[in-house]
Amino acid sequence: MSKSYLKLLLILTYFFLLFGSSFSQNAFNVFLEKDSLYRYNSTLKVLDSLVEVQKQRSYKPDTAFYRSYGKAEVINLNQMIYFALSNNPELKTMQYKIEAQKNFAEEKSYLPDPMLEFELDDIMSDFSQVGMINIYASQMFMFPGKLGLERKAVLNNSGMMEYELRNMAVKMINMIKMDFYDLYFIEQKLQVNRDNKLIVQNLISAAESRYSVGKGMQQEVFKSQIELSKLNNEEYLLDRQKKNLLADLSRLTKVVIDEKTRIDYSSIDINFLLDMDKFKLEGVNTDRLVNYALENRADLKAIENKIKMTRTDLEMSKLSRAPDFTLKLGYKTLPFEEKNAFSVMLGFNIPIAPWTSGKYDYSIQKNTINVKSANEEYSAKKTEIRNEVISAVNSLLSAKQTMNYYYTVLIPQSENSFKATQYNYETNMTTSLDLLDSYKMYQESRLMFYESVNMYLKMIADVERATGMNFKNLN
């Protein structure tokens, strides 16, 4: 009766997860079908390129999906990235600053306010008579090109901030992926720990039974119990690490992700990762990746805009020596004359006066130094990106080789060794201690494999971050 009830419960749970999770994913799937500033498909079979970030300018939050998420019981990597980029206050703050800079640029394209003056002239000392009543209107005109340069400088600063925003988004995505892959590794370690505890408990029972009939040693019982205590402590430490990672993901996504949240790891396809026909970076010219990164890296684009801004500032400082003009028109009422009169005045500042011209010289020198500094920063960043891409690709190739070695060599060998020891144990040719050591070696090889998978996934994310290249277009 209990077994049939358990089967029924498992069937109901399966259908609930199948249809419930698909319903919660519906709005998210609709979101992925639309173009968006932060459209990242982190499924390794169809990796989206960071180029998508360069093509879009803004995004519209999917409020329908946000409402449906409250009912979802499963969250995956795509959703974590979506929430992080939709909810992060630092990104929103930067976006507001960019909008403010664009408005400020338009503000710079306007002339100063005109002046309207009212003048009473030739007033008698007893205030009995006013000689003239004058009305003036004046407007200052900047030297041609000054307003355009000021607007251009602000727009360059706005462009630099836009690339800084995209660079912040890329870094945040990379941090989420690192935590997600670490969380996957912790889950595998917990599963191995549970398997180990189960086998150790069985060995303890077998050792106690053998010892009770005089066919075993008490040492086998004690060592198995010590091993079980180690596994319990390891499980506790792994749980702490898992909670730390969940807390960090909650901090990044601004969504509560805890032990009750079921994490969907379906985007991690082990068989796909082990396929040697995928991600053939060995045959790719590294210079191609470097050149692609130099064309698309947001942080390098930000420095390019910084160079443009400093050059514009230098042009402005040179043009500041040119005079600005003020045009003044007046209308005079002459009480003692038959007709009134007009007046026209044209004035301009004198930027070549010896007691003021020094500030223009120092401004030019300062902006010249700023241009040189920005150019050096650009060269240093290019060198850094080149080294970063080469290092990331080499690390990825090493991680792939290590992962395949563990899967094709180490795990099969340790598994065969464990089976041989198990056969010897069943035929009383060895002790449970030898069986335990052999099983631990097999499980350690599994852990090393999952650790290599974790490292491989991280290296994929790192190459993606460093180059922005879509791996499916590499060959």
Short mmCIF file of C-alpha atoms in Angstrom, two decimals:
data_model
loop_
_atom_site.label_atom_id
_atom_site.label_comp_id
_atom_site.label_asym_id
_atom_site.label_seq_id
_atom_site.Cartn_x
_atom_site.Cartn_y
_atom_site.Cartn_z
CA MET A 1 0.00 0.00 0.00
CA SER A 2 2.78 2.43 0.93
CA LYS A 3 4.74 1.64 -2.26
CA SER A 4 1.74 2.29 -4.53
CA TYR A 5 1.01 5.54 -2.67
CA LEU A 6 4.63 6.61 -3.13
CA LYS A 7 4.49 5.87 -6.88
CA LEU A 8 1.29 7.91 -7.22
CA LEU A 9 2.89 10.82 -5.35
CA LEU A 10 5.96 10.73 -7.60
CA ILE A 11 3.80 10.71 -10.76
CA LEU A 12 1.75 13.70 -9.54
CA THR A 13 4.94 15.58 -8.63
CA TYR A 14 6.42 14.93 -12.07
CA PHE A 15 3.36 16.27 -13.91
CA PHE A 16 3.21 19.30 -11.58
CA LEU A 17 6.82 20.17 -12.29
CA LEU A 18 6.40 19.52 -16.02
CA PHE A 19 3.34 21.71 -16.58
CA GLY A 20 3.85 24.20 -13.73
CA SER A 21 7.38 25.16 -14.74
CA SER A 22 6.47 25.41 -18.43
CA PHE A 23 3.67 27.83 -17.57
CA SER A 24 6.04 30.02 -15.57
CA GLN A 25 8.51 30.00 -18.46
CA ASN A 26 5.98 31.18 -21.04
CA ALA A 27 6.46 34.92 -20.58
CA PHE A 28 10.22 34.47 -20.36
CA ASN A 29 10.28 32.62 -23.68
CA VAL A 30 8.31 35.49 -25.21
CA PHE A 31 10.89 37.88 -23.80
CA LEU A 32 13.78 35.96 -25.39
CA GLU A 33 12.11 36.12 -28.81
CA LYS A 34 12.30 39.91 -28.75
CA ASP A 35 15.36 42.02 -29.34
CA SER A 36 16.68 43.53 -26.13
CA LEU A 37 19.77 45.37 -24.94
CA TYR A 38 20.72 42.51 -22.64
CA ARG A 39 19.60 39.48 -24.65
CA TYR A 40 21.88 36.66 -23.54
CA ASN A 41 21.12 33.02 -24.25
CA SER A 42 23.53 31.20 -21.98
CA THR A 43 22.53 27.72 -23.20
CA LEU A 44 25.85 26.37 -24.39
CA LYS A 45 24.37 24.85 -27.53
CA VAL A 46 23.34 28.28 -28.83
CA LEU A 47 25.66 30.83 -27.25
CA ASP A 48 24.66 34.39 -28.00
CA SER A 49 27.46 36.78 -28.80
CA LEU A 50 28.21 39.87 -26.78
CA VAL A 51 27.76 41.65 -30.10
CA GLU A 52 24.05 41.82 -29.29
CA VAL A 53 24.89 44.34 -26.57
CA GLN A 54 26.54 46.60 -29.13
CA LYS A 55 23.53 46.62 -31.45
CA GLN A 56 20.81 47.77 -29.08
CA ARG A 57 20.37 51.02 -27.22
CA SER A 58 17.66 50.46 -24.65
CA TYR A 59 15.40 47.79 -23.25
CA LYS A 60 11.86 47.55 -21.99
CA PRO A 61 11.33 45.48 -18.83
CA ASP A 62 8.93 42.58 -19.36
CA THR A 63 6.44 43.27 -16.59
CA ALA A 64 4.33 40.25 -17.55
CA PHE A 65 7.26 37.95 -16.93
CA TYR A 66 8.14 39.75 -13.70
CA ARG A 67 4.64 39.07 -12.38
CA SER A 68 4.76 35.43 -13.47
CA TYR A 69 8.11 34.92 -11.76
CA GLY A 70 6.44 35.20 -8.38
CA LYS A 71 4.69 31.92 -9.15
CA ALA A 72 7.72 30.15 -10.65
CA GLU A 73 9.33 27.38 -8.65
CA VAL A 74 12.36 27.02 -10.94
CA ILE A 75 14.89 29.66 -11.95
CA ASN A 76 17.59 29.21 -14.56
CA LEU A 77 20.67 31.12 -15.67
CA ASN A 78 18.82 33.19 -18.27
CA GLN A 79 16.33 34.39 -15.69
CA MET A 80 19.06 35.29 -13.23
CA ILE A 81 20.76 37.42 -15.88
CA TYR A 82 17.46 39.04 -16.84
CA PHE A 83 16.61 40.00 -13.28
CA ALA A 84 20.10 41.26 -12.53
CA LEU A 85 20.13 43.58 -15.53
CA SER A 86 16.54 44.70 -15.01
CA ASN A 87 16.73 45.34 -11.26
CA ASN A 88 20.29 46.43 -10.59
CA PRO A 89 20.31 49.99 -9.17
CA GLU A 90 23.88 50.70 -10.31
CA LEU A 91 22.90 50.11 -13.94
CA LYS A 92 19.78 52.23 -13.56
CA THR A 93 21.80 55.02 -11.98
CA MET A 94 24.24 55.01 -14.88
CA GLN A 95 21.36 55.02 -17.37
CA TYR A 96 19.87 58.09 -15.70
CA LYS A 97 23.25 59.83 -15.82
CA ILE A 98 23.50 59.11 -19.54
CA GLU A 99 20.06 60.60 -20.16
CA ALA A 100 21.04 63.66 -18.13
CA GLN A 101 24.23 64.07 -20.18
CA LYS A 102 22.28 63.93 -23.44
CA ASN A 103 19.96 66.65 -22.22
CA PHE A 104 22.96 68.65 -21.06
CA ALA A 105 24.44 68.37 -24.58
CA GLU A 106 21.29 69.89 -26.06
CA GLU A 107 21.48 72.63 -23.44
CA LYS A 108 24.97 73.53 -24.66
CA SER A 109 23.68 74.27 -28.19
CA TYR A 110 21.78 77.39 -27.07
CA LEU A 111 23.02 80.95 -26.75
CA PRO A 112 23.10 82.79 -23.41
CA ASP A 113 19.93 84.63 -22.41
CA PRO A 114 19.46 88.06 -23.98
CA MET A 115 19.52 91.17 -21.79
CA LEU A 116 16.80 93.84 -21.63
CA GLU A 117 17.87 97.11 -19.97
CA PHE A 118 15.89 100.18 -18.95
CA GLU A 119 17.79 103.40 -18.31
CA LEU A 120 16.81 106.88 -17.03
CA ASP A 121 19.54 109.32 -18.07
CA ASP A 122 20.29 112.94 -17.12
CA ILE A 123 18.13 112.95 -13.99
CA MET A 124 18.14 116.31 -12.25
CA SER A 125 19.44 116.36 -8.70
CA ASP A 126 16.01 117.38 -7.41
CA PHE A 127 14.36 114.62 -9.50
CA SER A 128 12.24 117.22 -11.24
CA GLN A 129 13.25 116.31 -14.78
CA VAL A 130 14.58 113.31 -16.74
CA GLY A 131 16.72 114.05 -19.76
CA MET A 132 16.45 110.71 -21.60
CA ILE A 133 14.68 107.40 -21.24
CA ASN A 134 16.64 104.55 -22.87
CA ILE A 135 15.67 100.95 -23.58
CA TYR A 136 18.36 98.46 -24.63
CA ALA A 137 18.27 94.84 -25.83
CA SER A 138 21.55 92.94 -26.04
CA GLN A 139 22.61 89.45 -27.05
CA MET A 140 25.97 87.78 -26.74
CA PHE A 141 27.09 85.59 -29.67
CA MET A 142 29.76 82.96 -29.19
CA PHE A 143 32.52 82.76 -31.75
CA PRO A 144 31.43 80.35 -34.53
CA GLY A 145 32.23 76.77 -33.55
CA LYS A 146 32.35 77.20 -29.77
CA LEU A 147 28.80 76.02 -29.09
CA GLY A 148 29.24 73.04 -31.41
CA LEU A 149 32.43 71.99 -29.66
CA GLU A 150 30.82 72.27 -26.21
CA ARG A 151 27.92 70.09 -27.35
CA LYS A 152 30.31 67.62 -28.98
CA ALA A 153 32.36 67.31 -25.78
CA VAL A 154 29.28 66.48 -23.71
CA LEU A 155 28.07 63.95 -26.30
CA ASN A 156 31.47 62.26 -26.25
CA ASN A 157 31.22 62.02 -22.49
CA SER A 158 27.73 60.55 -22.86
CA GLY A 159 29.05 57.97 -25.34
CA MET A 160 31.83 57.04 -22.95
CA MET A 161 29.27 56.51 -20.18
CA GLU A 162 27.14 54.31 -22.46
CA TYR A 163 30.06 51.97 -23.06
CA GLU A 164 30.84 52.00 -19.35
CA LEU A 165 27.24 50.93 -18.75
CA ARG A 166 27.63 48.04 -21.18
CA ASN A 167 30.91 47.06 -19.59
CA MET A 168 29.19 47.00 -16.18
CA ALA A 169 26.49 44.75 -17.63
CA VAL A 170 29.04 42.36 -19.13
CA LYS A 171 30.90 42.12 -15.82
CA MET A 172 27.66 41.48 -13.94
CA ILE A 173 26.68 38.71 -16.35
CA ASN A 174 30.11 37.15 -15.90
CA MET A 175 29.78 37.25 -12.10
CA ILE A 176 26.37 35.58 -12.25
CA LYS A 177 27.71 32.85 -14.52
CA MET A 178 30.65 32.21 -12.20
CA ASP A 179 28.33 31.87 -9.20
CA PHE A 180 25.92 29.69 -11.19
CA TYR A 181 28.67 27.29 -12.26
CA ASP A 182 30.10 27.19 -8.73
CA LEU A 183 26.63 26.39 -7.45
CA TYR A 184 26.36 23.55 -9.97
CA PHE A 185 29.71 22.19 -8.76
CA ILE A 186 28.57 22.38 -5.13
CA GLU A 187 25.42 20.43 -6.03
CA GLN A 188 27.53 17.70 -7.63
CA LYS A 189 29.80 17.57 -4.59
CA LEU A 190 26.76 17.24 -2.34
CA GLN A 191 25.45 14.39 -4.48
CA VAL A 192 28.80 12.60 -4.32
CA ASN A 193 28.82 13.18 -0.57
CA ARG A 194 25.39 11.58 -0.24
CA ASP A 195 26.52 8.61 -2.31
CA ASN A 196 29.59 8.24 -0.13
CA LYS A 197 27.55 8.37 3.06
CA LEU A 198 25.26 5.66 1.75
CA ILE A 199 28.11 3.30 0.87
CA VAL A 200 29.91 4.00 4.16
CA GLN A 201 26.76 3.26 6.16
CA ASN A 202 26.42 -0.03 4.30
CA LEU A 203 30.07 -0.82 4.97
CA ILE A 204 29.59 -0.07 8.67
CA SER A 205 26.65 -2.47 8.83
CA ALA A 206 28.59 -5.15 6.96
CA ALA A 207 31.71 -4.64 9.10
CA GLU A 208 29.69 -4.86 12.32
CA SER A 209 28.02 -8.05 11.11
CA ARG A 210 31.35 -9.62 10.15
CA TYR A 211 32.92 -8.54 13.42
CA SER A 212 30.02 -9.93 15.46
CA VAL A 213 30.62 -13.41 14.02
CA GLY A 214 34.40 -13.18 14.32
CA LYS A 215 35.12 -12.77 10.60
CA GLY A 216 36.10 -9.10 10.63
CA MET A 217 38.26 -6.63 12.47
CA GLN A 218 37.06 -3.93 14.83
CA GLN A 219 39.41 -1.55 13.02
CA GLU A 220 37.14 -1.75 9.97
CA VAL A 221 34.18 -0.55 12.03
CA PHE A 222 36.11 2.32 13.63
CA LYS A 223 37.61 3.55 10.36
CA SER A 224 34.24 3.45 8.61
CA GLN A 225 32.67 5.43 11.45
CA ILE A 226 35.46 8.02 11.25
CA GLU A 227 34.90 8.28 7.51
CA LEU A 228 31.17 8.83 8.09
CA SER A 229 31.92 11.64 10.55
CA LYS A 230 34.18 13.30 7.96
CA LEU A 231 31.42 13.09 5.38
CA ASN A 232 28.91 14.67 7.76
CA ASN A 233 31.27 17.55 8.41
CA GLU A 234 31.95 17.94 4.70
CA GLU A 235 28.23 18.07 4.00
CA TYR A 236 27.81 20.85 6.55
CA LEU A 237 30.62 22.89 4.98
CA LEU A 238 29.19 22.39 1.50
CA ASP A 239 25.79 23.57 2.70
CA ARG A 240 27.44 26.75 4.05
CA GLN A 241 29.16 27.34 0.71
CA LYS A 242 25.89 26.81 -1.12
CA LYS A 243 24.11 29.36 1.07
CA ASN A 244 26.88 31.88 0.44
CA LEU A 245 26.52 31.44 -3.32
CA LEU A 246 22.74 31.74 -3.12
CA ALA A 247 23.11 34.92 -1.08
CA ASP A 248 25.50 36.37 -3.65
CA LEU A 249 23.09 35.53 -6.48
CA SER A 250 20.30 37.22 -4.52
CA ARG A 251 22.50 40.29 -4.17
CA LEU A 252 23.23 40.40 -7.89
CA THR A 253 19.71 39.65 -9.13
CA LYS A 254 17.79 41.54 -6.42
CA VAL A 255 15.57 38.46 -6.21
CA VAL A 256 15.34 36.12 -3.24
CA ILE A 257 17.12 32.87 -4.14
CA ASP A 258 17.43 30.46 -1.23
CA GLU A 259 17.38 26.75 -0.43
CA LYS A 260 13.69 26.56 -1.35
CA THR A 261 14.40 27.82 -4.86
CA ARG A 262 14.95 25.04 -7.37
CA ILE A 263 17.81 25.87 -9.71
CA ASP A 264 17.47 24.65 -13.30
CA TYR A 265 20.83 23.39 -14.58
CA SER A 266 19.50 22.09 -17.90
CA SER A 267 21.65 24.64 -19.77
CA ILE A 268 24.71 22.63 -18.67
CA ASP A 269 24.81 19.73 -21.13
CA ILE A 270 27.71 17.44 -20.20
CA ASN A 271 27.46 15.38 -23.39
CA PHE A 272 27.58 18.52 -25.48
CA LEU A 273 30.62 19.77 -23.58
CA LEU A 274 32.42 16.48 -24.12
CA ASP A 275 31.79 16.53 -27.86
CA MET A 276 35.22 17.13 -29.37
CA ASP A 277 33.63 18.56 -32.53
CA LYS A 278 32.32 21.55 -30.56
CA PHE A 279 34.29 24.69 -29.66
CA LYS A 280 37.25 23.90 -31.90
CA LEU A 281 39.34 26.79 -30.72
CA GLU A 282 42.50 24.89 -31.59
CA GLY A 283 42.04 25.74 -35.25
CA VAL A 284 41.13 29.38 -34.72
CA ASN A 285 43.68 32.11 -35.29
CA THR A 286 44.08 33.90 -31.97
CA ASP A 287 44.71 37.18 -33.80
CA ARG A 288 41.19 36.96 -35.16
CA LEU A 289 39.78 36.82 -31.66
CA VAL A 290 42.04 39.65 -30.54
CA ASN A 291 40.99 41.87 -33.44
CA TYR A 292 37.35 41.09 -32.78
CA ALA A 293 37.78 42.03 -29.13
CA LEU A 294 39.52 45.28 -30.07
CA GLU A 295 36.54 46.17 -32.25
CA ASN A 296 33.84 45.28 -29.74
CA ARG A 297 35.10 45.52 -26.16
CA ALA A 298 33.00 48.10 -24.34
CA ASP A 299 35.81 49.23 -22.04
CA LEU A 300 38.05 49.97 -25.04
CA LYS A 301 35.21 51.83 -26.75
CA ALA A 302 34.81 53.93 -23.61
CA ILE A 303 38.46 54.97 -23.82
CA GLU A 304 38.02 55.81 -27.52
CA ASN A 305 35.23 58.19 -26.56
CA LYS A 306 37.45 59.57 -23.82
CA ILE A 307 40.12 60.34 -26.44
CA LYS A 308 37.52 62.10 -28.59
CA MET A 309 36.40 64.10 -25.57
CA THR A 310 39.94 65.21 -24.68
CA ARG A 311 40.62 66.20 -28.28
CA THR A 312 37.43 68.22 -28.33
CA ASP A 313 38.49 69.91 -25.10
CA LEU A 314 41.81 70.77 -26.73
CA GLU A 315 40.00 72.30 -29.72
CA MET A 316 37.82 74.29 -27.34
CA SER A 317 40.82 75.59 -25.41
CA LYS A 318 42.46 76.72 -28.66
CA LEU A 319 39.26 78.32 -29.89
CA SER A 320 38.79 80.10 -26.57
CA ARG A 321 41.31 82.69 -27.80
CA ALA A 322 38.76 83.78 -30.39
CA PRO A 323 36.60 86.71 -29.20
CA ASP A 324 32.90 86.50 -28.40
CA PHE A 325 30.64 89.29 -29.66
CA THR A 326 27.86 91.25 -28.01
CA LEU A 327 25.28 93.10 -30.10
CA LYS A 328 23.32 95.82 -28.34
CA LEU A 329 20.35 97.73 -29.77
CA GLY A 330 18.84 100.76 -28.02
CA TYR A 331 15.89 103.08 -28.30
CA LYS A 332 16.17 106.54 -26.74
CA THR A 333 13.32 108.88 -25.94
CA LEU A 334 14.46 112.50 -26.10
CA PRO A 335 11.93 114.75 -24.34
CA PHE A 336 13.55 117.99 -25.58
CA GLU A 337 14.00 116.86 -29.16
CA GLU A 338 11.50 116.57 -31.97
CA LYS A 339 12.37 112.93 -32.66
CA ASN A 340 13.58 109.98 -30.65
CA ALA A 341 16.76 108.05 -31.55
CA PHE A 342 18.19 104.56 -31.96
CA SER A 343 21.58 103.29 -30.87
CA VAL A 344 23.61 100.29 -32.05
CA MET A 345 26.63 98.93 -30.21
CA LEU A 346 28.96 96.05 -31.05
CA GLY A 347 31.34 94.80 -28.38
CA PHE A 348 33.75 91.90 -28.03
CA ASN A 349 36.08 90.55 -25.38
CA ILE A 350 39.86 90.80 -25.69
CA PRO A 351 41.41 87.35 -24.98
CA ILE A 352 44.90 88.53 -25.94
CA ALA A 353 45.35 90.91 -23.05
CA PRO A 354 48.69 90.08 -21.36
CA TRP A 355 47.13 89.95 -17.90
CA THR A 356 44.51 87.35 -19.02
CA SER A 357 46.03 85.41 -21.91
CA GLY A 358 48.07 83.13 -19.63
CA LYS A 359 45.00 81.12 -18.60
CA TYR A 360 44.42 80.17 -22.24
CA ASP A 361 48.02 78.97 -22.59
CA TYR A 362 47.76 76.77 -19.51
CA SER A 363 44.38 75.43 -20.64
CA ILE A 364 45.90 74.36 -23.97
CA GLN A 365 48.84 72.72 -22.21
CA LYS A 366 46.54 70.88 -19.80
CA ASN A 367 44.31 69.49 -22.54
CA THR A 368 47.33 68.50 -24.65
CA ILE A 369 48.57 66.43 -21.71
CA ASN A 370 45.09 64.92 -21.29
CA VAL A 371 45.09 63.82 -24.94
CA LYS A 372 48.49 62.16 -24.54
CA SER A 373 47.33 60.47 -21.33
CA ALA A 374 44.17 59.12 -22.98
CA ASN A 375 46.19 57.78 -25.93
CA GLU A 376 48.58 56.00 -23.59
CA GLU A 377 45.64 54.56 -21.67
CA TYR A 378 44.19 53.30 -24.95
CA SER A 379 47.47 51.61 -25.92
CA ALA A 380 47.76 50.00 -22.49
CA LYS A 381 44.18 48.71 -22.66
CA LYS A 382 44.80 47.19 -26.12
CA THR A 383 47.83 45.34 -24.78
CA GLU A 384 45.83 44.19 -21.77
CA ILE A 385 42.99 42.91 -23.96
CA ARG A 386 45.40 41.06 -26.24
CA ASN A 387 47.03 39.28 -23.30
CA GLU A 388 43.65 38.65 -21.70
CA VAL A 389 42.22 36.99 -24.82
CA ILE A 390 45.30 34.82 -25.40
CA SER A 391 45.35 33.76 -21.75
CA ALA A 392 41.62 33.00 -21.73
CA VAL A 393 41.84 30.87 -24.89
CA ASN A 394 44.83 28.91 -23.58
CA SER A 395 43.06 28.32 -20.26
CA LEU A 396 39.96 27.15 -22.12
CA LEU A 397 41.94 24.66 -24.19
CA SER A 398 43.66 23.34 -21.06
CA ALA A 399 40.34 23.02 -19.24
CA LYS A 400 38.80 21.11 -22.14
CA GLN A 401 41.74 18.72 -22.33
CA THR A 402 41.63 18.14 -18.57
CA MET A 403 37.88 17.51 -18.63
CA ASN A 404 38.17 14.94 -21.40
CA TYR A 405 41.09 13.23 -19.64
CA TYR A 406 39.10 12.78 -16.44
CA TYR A 407 36.06 11.50 -18.31
CA THR A 408 37.77 9.14 -20.77
CA VAL A 409 40.77 7.95 -18.73
CA LEU A 410 40.68 8.58 -15.00
CA ILE A 411 37.04 7.77 -14.24
CA PRO A 412 36.99 4.49 -16.23
CA GLN A 413 40.26 3.35 -14.63
CA SER A 414 39.13 4.15 -11.09
CA GLU A 415 35.76 2.52 -11.78
CA ASN A 416 37.44 -0.68 -12.98
CA SER A 417 39.68 -0.66 -9.92
CA PHE A 418 36.65 -0.26 -7.67
CA LYS A 419 34.79 -3.13 -9.39
CA ALA A 420 37.81 -5.39 -9.00
CA THR A 421 38.11 -4.54 -5.31
CA GLN A 422 34.38 -5.08 -4.87
CA TYR A 423 34.68 -8.55 -6.42
CA ASN A 424 37.59 -9.38 -4.11
CA TYR A 425 35.60 -8.16 -1.12
CA GLU A 426 32.62 -10.31 -2.04
CA THR A 427 34.92 -13.34 -2.26
CA ASN A 428 36.58 -12.50 1.09
CA MET A 429 39.90 -11.76 -0.59
CA THR A 430 40.15 -8.23 0.85
CA THR A 431 38.76 -6.14 3.68
CA SER A 432 36.15 -3.43 3.75
CA LEU A 433 38.93 -0.88 4.30
CA ASP A 434 40.38 -1.68 0.89
CA LEU A 435 36.92 -1.48 -0.62
CA LEU A 436 36.37 1.90 1.04
CA ASP A 437 39.69 3.25 -0.25
CA SER A 438 38.92 2.05 -3.75
CA TYR A 439 35.47 3.60 -3.67
CA LYS A 440 36.89 6.90 -2.39
CA MET A 441 39.36 6.94 -5.27
CA TYR A 442 36.51 6.43 -7.72
CA GLN A 443 34.42 9.21 -6.17
CA GLU A 444 37.41 11.54 -6.08
CA SER A 445 37.87 11.02 -9.80
CA ARG A 446 34.22 11.97 -10.28
CA LEU A 447 34.74 15.12 -8.21
CA MET A 448 37.81 16.01 -10.23
CA PHE A 449 35.76 15.60 -13.39
CA TYR A 450 32.98 17.89 -12.14
CA GLU A 451 35.58 20.39 -11.01
CA SER A 452 37.05 20.35 -14.52
CA VAL A 453 33.55 20.86 -15.96
CA ASN A 454 33.11 23.83 -13.64
CA MET A 455 36.44 25.27 -14.74
CA TYR A 456 35.63 24.65 -18.41
CA LEU A 457 32.31 26.46 -18.11
CA LYS A 458 34.03 29.38 -16.41
CA MET A 459 36.64 29.55 -19.14
CA ILE A 460 33.89 29.59 -21.78
CA ALA A 461 32.29 32.52 -19.98
CA ASP A 462 35.67 34.22 -19.67
CA VAL A 463 36.45 33.90 -23.38
CA GLU A 464 32.95 35.16 -24.14
CA ARG A 465 33.54 38.15 -21.88
CA ALA A 466 37.02 38.82 -23.22
CA THR A 467 36.13 38.66 -26.92
CA GLY A 468 32.37 38.90 -27.30
CA MET A 469 32.70 36.15 -29.89
CA ASN A 470 29.88 33.68 -30.51
CA PHE A 471 31.58 30.28 -30.43
CA LYS A 472 29.31 28.82 -33.09
CA ASN A 473 30.78 31.34 -35.58
CA LEU A 474 34.41 30.60 -34.79
CA ASN A 475 34.97 27.87 -37.37
#
